[in-house]
PDB file of C-alpha atoms in Angstrom:
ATOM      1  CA  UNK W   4     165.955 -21.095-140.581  1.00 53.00           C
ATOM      2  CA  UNK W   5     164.309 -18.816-137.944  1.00 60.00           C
ATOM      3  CA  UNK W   6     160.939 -19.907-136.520  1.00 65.00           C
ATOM      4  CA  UNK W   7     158.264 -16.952-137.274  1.00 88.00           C
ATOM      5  CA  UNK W   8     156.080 -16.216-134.495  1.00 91.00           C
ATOM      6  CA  UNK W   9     153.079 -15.577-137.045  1.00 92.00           C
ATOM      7  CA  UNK W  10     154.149 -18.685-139.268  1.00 92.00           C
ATOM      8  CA  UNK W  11     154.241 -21.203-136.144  1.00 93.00           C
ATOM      9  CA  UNK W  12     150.505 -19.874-134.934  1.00 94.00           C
ATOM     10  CA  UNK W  13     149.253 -20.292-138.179  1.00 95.00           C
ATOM     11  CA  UNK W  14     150.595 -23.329-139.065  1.00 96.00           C
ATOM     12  CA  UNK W  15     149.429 -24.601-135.298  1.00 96.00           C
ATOM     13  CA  UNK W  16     145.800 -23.177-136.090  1.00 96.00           C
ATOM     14  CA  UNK W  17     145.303 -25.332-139.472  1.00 96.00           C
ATOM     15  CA  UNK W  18     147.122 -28.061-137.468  1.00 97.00           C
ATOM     16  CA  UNK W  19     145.226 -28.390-134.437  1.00 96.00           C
ATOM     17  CA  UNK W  20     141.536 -27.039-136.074  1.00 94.00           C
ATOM     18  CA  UNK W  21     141.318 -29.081-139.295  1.00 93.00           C
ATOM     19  CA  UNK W  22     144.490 -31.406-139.694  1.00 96.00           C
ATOM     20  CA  UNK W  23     144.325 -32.952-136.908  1.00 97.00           C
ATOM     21  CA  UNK W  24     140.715 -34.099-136.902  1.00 96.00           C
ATOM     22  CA  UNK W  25     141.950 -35.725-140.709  1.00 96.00           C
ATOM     23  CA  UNK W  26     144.516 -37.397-139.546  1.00 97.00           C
ATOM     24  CA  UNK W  27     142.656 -38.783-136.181  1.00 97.00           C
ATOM     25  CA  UNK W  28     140.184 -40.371-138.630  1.00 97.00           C
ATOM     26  CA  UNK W  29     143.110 -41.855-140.547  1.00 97.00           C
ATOM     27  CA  UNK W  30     144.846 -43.249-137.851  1.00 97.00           C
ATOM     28  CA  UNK W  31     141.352 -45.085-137.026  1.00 97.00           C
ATOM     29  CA  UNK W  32     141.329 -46.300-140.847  1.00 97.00           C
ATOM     30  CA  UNK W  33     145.172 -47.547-140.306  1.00 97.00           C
ATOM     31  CA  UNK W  34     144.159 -49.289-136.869  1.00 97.00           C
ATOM     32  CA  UNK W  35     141.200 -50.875-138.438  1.00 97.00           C
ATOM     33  CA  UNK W  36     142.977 -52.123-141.562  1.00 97.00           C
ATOM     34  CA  UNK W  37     145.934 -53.435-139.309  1.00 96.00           C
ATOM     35  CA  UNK W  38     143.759 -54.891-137.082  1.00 95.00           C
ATOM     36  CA  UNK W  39     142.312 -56.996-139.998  1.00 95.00           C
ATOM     37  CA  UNK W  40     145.686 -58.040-140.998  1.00 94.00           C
ATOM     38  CA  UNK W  41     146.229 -59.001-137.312  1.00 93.00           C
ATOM     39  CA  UNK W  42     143.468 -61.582-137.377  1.00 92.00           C
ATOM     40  CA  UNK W  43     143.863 -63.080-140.509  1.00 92.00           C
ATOM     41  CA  UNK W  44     147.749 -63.491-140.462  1.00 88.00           C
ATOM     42  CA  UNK W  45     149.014 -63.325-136.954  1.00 86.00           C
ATOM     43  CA  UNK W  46     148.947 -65.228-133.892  1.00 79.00           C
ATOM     44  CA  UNK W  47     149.191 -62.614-131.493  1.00 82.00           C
ATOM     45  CA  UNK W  48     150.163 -59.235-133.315  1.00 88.00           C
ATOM     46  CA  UNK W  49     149.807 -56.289-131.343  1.00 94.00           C
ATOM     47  CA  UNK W  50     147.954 -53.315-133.095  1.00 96.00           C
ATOM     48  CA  UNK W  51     148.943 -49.682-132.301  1.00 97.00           C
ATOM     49  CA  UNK W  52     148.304 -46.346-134.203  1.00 97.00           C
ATOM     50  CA  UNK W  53     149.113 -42.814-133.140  1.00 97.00           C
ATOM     51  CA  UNK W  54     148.495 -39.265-134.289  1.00 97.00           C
ATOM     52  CA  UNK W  55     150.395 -36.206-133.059  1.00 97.00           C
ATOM     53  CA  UNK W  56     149.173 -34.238-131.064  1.00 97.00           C
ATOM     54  CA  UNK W  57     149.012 -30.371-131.463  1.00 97.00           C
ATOM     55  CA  UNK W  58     151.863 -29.614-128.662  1.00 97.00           C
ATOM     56  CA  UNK W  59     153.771 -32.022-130.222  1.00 97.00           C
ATOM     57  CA  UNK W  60     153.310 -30.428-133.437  1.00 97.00           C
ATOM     58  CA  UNK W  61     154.085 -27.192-132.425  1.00 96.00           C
ATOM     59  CA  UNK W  62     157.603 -28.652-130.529  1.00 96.00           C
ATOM     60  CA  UNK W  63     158.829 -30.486-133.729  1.00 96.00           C
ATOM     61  CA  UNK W  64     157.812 -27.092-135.869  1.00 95.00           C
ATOM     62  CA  UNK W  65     160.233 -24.954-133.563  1.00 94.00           C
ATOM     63  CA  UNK W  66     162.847 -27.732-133.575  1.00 94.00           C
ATOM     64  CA  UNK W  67     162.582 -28.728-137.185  1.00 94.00           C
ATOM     65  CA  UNK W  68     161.792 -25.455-138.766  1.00 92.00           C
ATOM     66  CA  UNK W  69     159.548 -25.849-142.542  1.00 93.00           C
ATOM     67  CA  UNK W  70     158.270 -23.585-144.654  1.00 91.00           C
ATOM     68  CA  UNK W  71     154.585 -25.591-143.919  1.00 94.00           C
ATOM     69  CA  UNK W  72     155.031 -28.116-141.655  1.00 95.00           C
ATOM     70  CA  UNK W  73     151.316 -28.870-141.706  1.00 95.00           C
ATOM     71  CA  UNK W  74     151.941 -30.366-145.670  1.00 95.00           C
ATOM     72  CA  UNK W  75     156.257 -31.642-145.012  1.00 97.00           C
ATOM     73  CA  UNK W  76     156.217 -33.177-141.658  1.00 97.00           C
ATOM     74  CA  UNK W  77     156.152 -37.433-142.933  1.00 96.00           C
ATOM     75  CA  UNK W  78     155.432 -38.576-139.380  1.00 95.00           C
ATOM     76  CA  UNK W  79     152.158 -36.834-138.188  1.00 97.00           C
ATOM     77  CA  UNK W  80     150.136 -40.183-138.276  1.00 97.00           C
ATOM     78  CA  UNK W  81     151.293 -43.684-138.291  1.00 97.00           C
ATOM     79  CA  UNK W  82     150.592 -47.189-137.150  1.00 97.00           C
ATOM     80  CA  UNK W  83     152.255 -50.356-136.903  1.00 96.00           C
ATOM     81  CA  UNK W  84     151.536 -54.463-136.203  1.00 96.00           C
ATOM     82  CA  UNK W  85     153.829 -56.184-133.799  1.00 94.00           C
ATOM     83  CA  UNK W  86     154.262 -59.968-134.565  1.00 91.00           C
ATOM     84  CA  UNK W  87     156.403 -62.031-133.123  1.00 81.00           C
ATOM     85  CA  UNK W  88     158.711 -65.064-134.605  1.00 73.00           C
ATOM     86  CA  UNK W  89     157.611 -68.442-134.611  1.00 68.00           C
ATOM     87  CA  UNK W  90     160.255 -69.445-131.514  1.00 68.00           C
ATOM     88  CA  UNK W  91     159.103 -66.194-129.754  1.00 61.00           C
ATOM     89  CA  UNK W  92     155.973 -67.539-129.448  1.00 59.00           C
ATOM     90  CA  UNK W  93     156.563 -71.207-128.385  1.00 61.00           C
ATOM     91  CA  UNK W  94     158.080 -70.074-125.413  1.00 57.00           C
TER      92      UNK W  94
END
């Protein structure tokens, strides 16, 4: 599938103008939430979130080439909680 010159602009314009503000605020929300989980069941977990960003957007939408990447891509915001094992940490 070709990438559209007028497609890819559009689809960076809702990206970058009104997406990515949503999804900044989400990835907050996630950290937050994980961070929670962090204190009440960890010892040490490690809390990280990330959203991407509109150049990075725009690189997956000419490599990965959707219809409307703004509404298909799965892995525009995410976050994770890094525990370690029980013997990890008694060293």
């Amino acid at each position: 599938m070709a990438v559209k010159m007028e497609q890819l602009n559009k689809q960076l314009l809702l990206y970058s103008s009104y997406e990515h503000e949503k999804y900044k605020a989400f990835g907050l929300l996630i950290q937050s939430i994980l961070e929670i989980a962090a204190e009440r069941y960890t010892y040490s977990g490690i809390v990280q979130q990330r959203v991407k960003t509109p150049a990075s957007f725009l690189e997956k939408c000419i490599r990965k080439p959707k219809s409307e990447p703004v509404y298909e891509f799965t892995d525009l915001c995410g976050g994770r909680l890094i525990v370690h094992r029980h013997t990890e940490v008694e060293q």
